[in-house]
Amino acid sequence: MLLCTGGYGTVFRISFGPPSAPDLQVTTLTTTNNKAPQGHKVTVTAVVKNTGTAAAGASTTVIMDGTTVLATVATPALGAGDSVTLTLDLRTAAQNGTHVLSVSADTANTVSESDEANNTRTLTVNIKGNQVR
């Protein structure tokens, strides 16, 4: 950018900042019921957003219950600021107890991001056993 000219030459201003890069994050993770009776369906909803300053190519998002993979989802390319909503119906039959659900964006690290450490969000769901009276 030219700042001034004054007969003594031309003065330029050079700025260095962080390079443009995508940053995929799970910005929202919710369920329809995080204290569900056993045998009921719980819908898990996650929003994967590119909070970075450059477009992100297609990637893979994984939804897990503890160490068990519930779903692997192909996530489309996202422009800077764009997001995609992912949903999964979790069946709770024979799933009594506490479950830590996690959603991780770009699990295969196919997208070179400005921050690789902020791709996962977790949520605890309690499945209550059926009671017989």
PDB file of C-alpha atoms in Angstrom:
ATOM      1  CA  MET A   1       0.000   0.000   0.000  1.00  0.00           C
ATOM      2  CA  LEU A   2       1.403   3.415  -0.950  1.00  0.00           C
ATOM      3  CA  LEU A   3       1.412   5.742   2.049  1.00  0.00           C
ATOM      4  CA  CYS A   4       3.059   8.885   0.735  1.00  0.00           C
ATOM      5  CA  THR A   5       5.260  10.318  -1.945  1.00  0.00           C
ATOM      6  CA  GLY A   6       7.203  13.463  -1.298  1.00  0.00           C
ATOM      7  CA  GLY A   7      10.072  13.941  -3.660  1.00  0.00           C
ATOM      8  CA  TYR A   8      12.423  11.828  -1.555  1.00  0.00           C
ATOM      9  CA  GLY A   9      11.206   8.487  -2.821  1.00  0.00           C
ATOM     10  CA  THR A  10       8.250   6.249  -2.214  1.00  0.00           C
ATOM     11  CA  VAL A  11       7.335   4.919   1.218  1.00  0.00           C
ATOM     12  CA  PHE A  12       5.630   1.558   1.461  1.00  0.00           C
ATOM     13  CA  ARG A  13       4.026  -0.153   4.400  1.00  0.00           C
ATOM     14  CA  ILE A  14       4.445  -3.915   4.596  1.00  0.00           C
ATOM     15  CA  SER A  15       2.311  -5.860   7.049  1.00  0.00           C
ATOM     16  CA  PHE A  16       2.811  -9.430   8.114  1.00  0.00           C
ATOM     17  CA  GLY A  17       0.013 -11.291   9.776  1.00  0.00           C
ATOM     18  CA  PRO A  18      -1.040 -14.854  10.225  1.00  0.00           C
ATOM     19  CA  PRO A  19      -1.656 -16.612   6.933  1.00  0.00           C
ATOM     20  CA  SER A  20      -5.228 -17.352   5.926  1.00  0.00           C
ATOM     21  CA  ALA A  21      -6.222 -20.843   7.028  1.00  0.00           C
ATOM     22  CA  PRO A  22      -9.389 -22.802   7.762  1.00  0.00           C
ATOM     23  CA  ASP A  23     -10.293 -23.872  11.301  1.00  0.00           C
ATOM     24  CA  LEU A  24     -12.912 -26.612  11.691  1.00  0.00           C
ATOM     25  CA  GLN A  25     -14.685 -26.713  15.042  1.00  0.00           C
ATOM     26  CA  VAL A  26     -17.704 -28.476  16.488  1.00  0.00           C
ATOM     27  CA  THR A  27     -19.434 -25.325  17.705  1.00  0.00           C
ATOM     28  CA  THR A  28     -22.638 -26.953  18.960  1.00  0.00           C
ATOM     29  CA  LEU A  29     -23.410 -30.404  20.361  1.00  0.00           C
ATOM     30  CA  THR A  30     -26.893 -31.113  21.709  1.00  0.00           C
ATOM     31  CA  THR A  31     -29.309 -33.978  22.247  1.00  0.00           C
ATOM     32  CA  THR A  32     -33.085 -34.090  22.351  1.00  0.00           C
ATOM     33  CA  ASN A  33     -32.845 -35.544  25.852  1.00  0.00           C
ATOM     34  CA  ASN A  34     -29.669 -35.956  27.887  1.00  0.00           C
ATOM     35  CA  LYS A  35     -31.561 -37.889  30.605  1.00  0.00           C
ATOM     36  CA  ALA A  36     -33.446 -40.371  28.428  1.00  0.00           C
ATOM     37  CA  PRO A  37     -35.336 -43.449  29.562  1.00  0.00           C
ATOM     38  CA  GLN A  38     -33.783 -46.658  28.279  1.00  0.00           C
ATOM     39  CA  GLY A  39     -35.328 -47.753  24.979  1.00  0.00           C
ATOM     40  CA  HIS A  40     -36.113 -44.243  23.761  1.00  0.00           C
ATOM     41  CA  LYS A  41     -34.497 -42.540  20.808  1.00  0.00           C
ATOM     42  CA  VAL A  42     -32.107 -39.657  21.456  1.00  0.00           C
ATOM     43  CA  THR A  43     -31.253 -37.403  18.528  1.00  0.00           C
ATOM     44  CA  VAL A  44     -27.706 -36.054  18.606  1.00  0.00           C
ATOM     45  CA  THR A  45     -27.156 -32.792  16.688  1.00  0.00           C
ATOM     46  CA  ALA A  46     -23.729 -31.313  15.983  1.00  0.00           C
ATOM     47  CA  VAL A  47     -22.739 -28.205  14.053  1.00  0.00           C
ATOM     48  CA  VAL A  48     -19.334 -28.250  12.352  1.00  0.00           C
ATOM     49  CA  LYS A  49     -18.219 -24.741  11.452  1.00  0.00           C
ATOM     50  CA  ASN A  50     -15.217 -23.351   9.619  1.00  0.00           C
ATOM     51  CA  THR A  51     -14.269 -20.502  11.948  1.00  0.00           C
ATOM     52  CA  GLY A  52     -11.098 -19.823   9.981  1.00  0.00           C
ATOM     53  CA  THR A  53     -10.292 -17.243   7.322  1.00  0.00           C
ATOM     54  CA  ALA A  54      -9.945 -19.591   4.329  1.00  0.00           C
ATOM     55  CA  ALA A  55     -12.021 -22.364   2.771  1.00  0.00           C
ATOM     56  CA  ALA A  56     -11.726 -25.905   4.170  1.00  0.00           C
ATOM     57  CA  GLY A  57     -11.789 -28.921   1.871  1.00  0.00           C
ATOM     58  CA  ALA A  58     -14.022 -31.924   2.456  1.00  0.00           C
ATOM     59  CA  SER A  59     -13.240 -33.913   5.595  1.00  0.00           C
ATOM     60  CA  THR A  60     -14.578 -36.597   7.904  1.00  0.00           C
ATOM     61  CA  THR A  61     -16.434 -36.107  11.198  1.00  0.00           C
ATOM     62  CA  VAL A  62     -16.697 -38.934  13.734  1.00  0.00           C
ATOM     63  CA  ILE A  63     -19.400 -39.310  16.400  1.00  0.00           C
ATOM     64  CA  MET A  64     -18.419 -41.552  19.313  1.00  0.00           C
ATOM     65  CA  ASP A  65     -19.833 -42.970  22.531  1.00  0.00           C
ATOM     66  CA  GLY A  66     -16.741 -43.312  24.695  1.00  0.00           C
ATOM     67  CA  THR A  67     -14.362 -45.363  22.526  1.00  0.00           C
ATOM     68  CA  THR A  68     -17.127 -46.787  20.308  1.00  0.00           C
ATOM     69  CA  VAL A  69     -17.602 -45.169  16.897  1.00  0.00           C
ATOM     70  CA  LEU A  70     -21.312 -44.511  16.322  1.00  0.00           C
ATOM     71  CA  ALA A  71     -20.972 -42.849  12.915  1.00  0.00           C
ATOM     72  CA  THR A  72     -18.414 -41.592  10.434  1.00  0.00           C
ATOM     73  CA  VAL A  73     -19.820 -38.716   8.382  1.00  0.00           C
ATOM     74  CA  ALA A  74     -18.429 -37.270   5.154  1.00  0.00           C
ATOM     75  CA  THR A  75     -18.347 -33.530   5.799  1.00  0.00           C
ATOM     76  CA  PRO A  76     -18.513 -31.251   2.736  1.00  0.00           C
ATOM     77  CA  ALA A  77     -16.071 -28.482   1.915  1.00  0.00           C
ATOM     78  CA  LEU A  78     -16.878 -25.353   3.926  1.00  0.00           C
ATOM     79  CA  GLY A  79     -16.067 -21.761   3.041  1.00  0.00           C
ATOM     80  CA  ALA A  80     -14.805 -19.409   5.733  1.00  0.00           C
ATOM     81  CA  GLY A  81     -17.693 -18.886   8.176  1.00  0.00           C
ATOM     82  CA  ASP A  82     -19.805 -21.699   6.710  1.00  0.00           C
ATOM     83  CA  SER A  83     -21.224 -24.581   8.755  1.00  0.00           C
ATOM     84  CA  VAL A  84     -23.036 -27.887   8.360  1.00  0.00           C
ATOM     85  CA  THR A  85     -25.465 -29.559  10.768  1.00  0.00           C
ATOM     86  CA  LEU A  86     -25.097 -33.304  11.372  1.00  0.00           C
ATOM     87  CA  THR A  87     -27.677 -35.477  13.149  1.00  0.00           C
ATOM     88  CA  LEU A  88     -27.654 -39.026  14.453  1.00  0.00           C
ATOM     89  CA  ASP A  89     -30.447 -41.007  16.097  1.00  0.00           C
ATOM     90  CA  LEU A  90     -29.039 -42.890  19.083  1.00  0.00           C
ATOM     91  CA  ARG A  91     -31.025 -45.943  20.142  1.00  0.00           C
ATOM     92  CA  THR A  92     -30.882 -46.433  23.884  1.00  0.00           C
ATOM     93  CA  ALA A  93     -32.118 -50.037  24.227  1.00  0.00           C
ATOM     94  CA  ALA A  94     -29.754 -51.902  26.589  1.00  0.00           C
ATOM     95  CA  GLN A  95     -27.680 -48.711  26.985  1.00  0.00           C
ATOM     96  CA  ASN A  96     -28.355 -47.988  30.668  1.00  0.00           C
ATOM     97  CA  GLY A  97     -25.821 -45.683  32.362  1.00  0.00           C
ATOM     98  CA  THR A  98     -23.708 -42.631  31.666  1.00  0.00           C
ATOM     99  CA  HIS A  99     -22.394 -42.101  28.134  1.00  0.00           C
ATOM    100  CA  VAL A 100     -19.861 -39.490  27.051  1.00  0.00           C
ATOM    101  CA  LEU A 101     -20.620 -38.577  23.456  1.00  0.00           C
ATOM    102  CA  SER A 102     -17.966 -36.814  21.421  1.00  0.00           C
ATOM    103  CA  VAL A 103     -17.956 -35.318  17.951  1.00  0.00           C
ATOM    104  CA  SER A 104     -14.627 -34.665  16.232  1.00  0.00           C
ATOM    105  CA  ALA A 105     -14.249 -32.731  12.987  1.00  0.00           C
ATOM    106  CA  ASP A 106     -11.498 -33.557  10.471  1.00  0.00           C
ATOM    107  CA  THR A 107     -10.488 -36.751  12.271  1.00  0.00           C
ATOM    108  CA  ALA A 108      -8.144 -37.829   9.461  1.00  0.00           C
ATOM    109  CA  ASN A 109      -6.391 -34.418   9.529  1.00  0.00           C
ATOM    110  CA  THR A 110      -6.981 -33.899   5.808  1.00  0.00           C
ATOM    111  CA  VAL A 111      -7.463 -30.144   6.285  1.00  0.00           C
ATOM    112  CA  SER A 112      -4.437 -28.075   7.306  1.00  0.00           C
ATOM    113  CA  GLU A 113      -5.964 -25.822   9.977  1.00  0.00           C
ATOM    114  CA  SER A 114      -4.847 -22.787  11.943  1.00  0.00           C
ATOM    115  CA  ASP A 115      -5.653 -24.721  15.158  1.00  0.00           C
ATOM    116  CA  GLU A 116      -5.670 -28.531  15.096  1.00  0.00           C
ATOM    117  CA  ALA A 117      -6.464 -28.854  18.812  1.00  0.00           C
ATOM    118  CA  ASN A 118     -10.028 -27.476  18.889  1.00  0.00           C
ATOM    119  CA  ASN A 119     -11.887 -29.993  16.715  1.00  0.00           C
ATOM    120  CA  THR A 120     -13.755 -31.975  19.415  1.00  0.00           C
ATOM    121  CA  ARG A 121     -16.753 -31.297  21.645  1.00  0.00           C
ATOM    122  CA  THR A 122     -18.213 -33.689  24.238  1.00  0.00           C
ATOM    123  CA  LEU A 123     -21.559 -34.111  25.977  1.00  0.00           C
ATOM    124  CA  THR A 124     -22.655 -36.474  28.747  1.00  0.00           C
ATOM    125  CA  VAL A 125     -25.934 -38.377  28.340  1.00  0.00           C
ATOM    126  CA  ASN A 126     -27.523 -40.428  31.127  1.00  0.00           C
ATOM    127  CA  ILE A 127     -29.698 -43.357  30.074  1.00  0.00           C
ATOM    128  CA  LYS A 128     -32.050 -44.372  32.867  1.00  0.00           C
ATOM    129  CA  GLY A 129     -33.078 -48.017  33.137  1.00  0.00           C
ATOM    130  CA  ASN A 130     -36.707 -49.028  32.815  1.00  0.00           C
ATOM    131  CA  GLN A 131     -38.472 -49.373  36.117  1.00  0.00           C
ATOM    132  CA  VAL A 132     -41.003 -52.120  36.807  1.00  0.00           C
ATOM    133  CA  ARG A 133     -43.579 -51.371  39.532  1.00  0.00           C
TER     134      ARG A 133
END
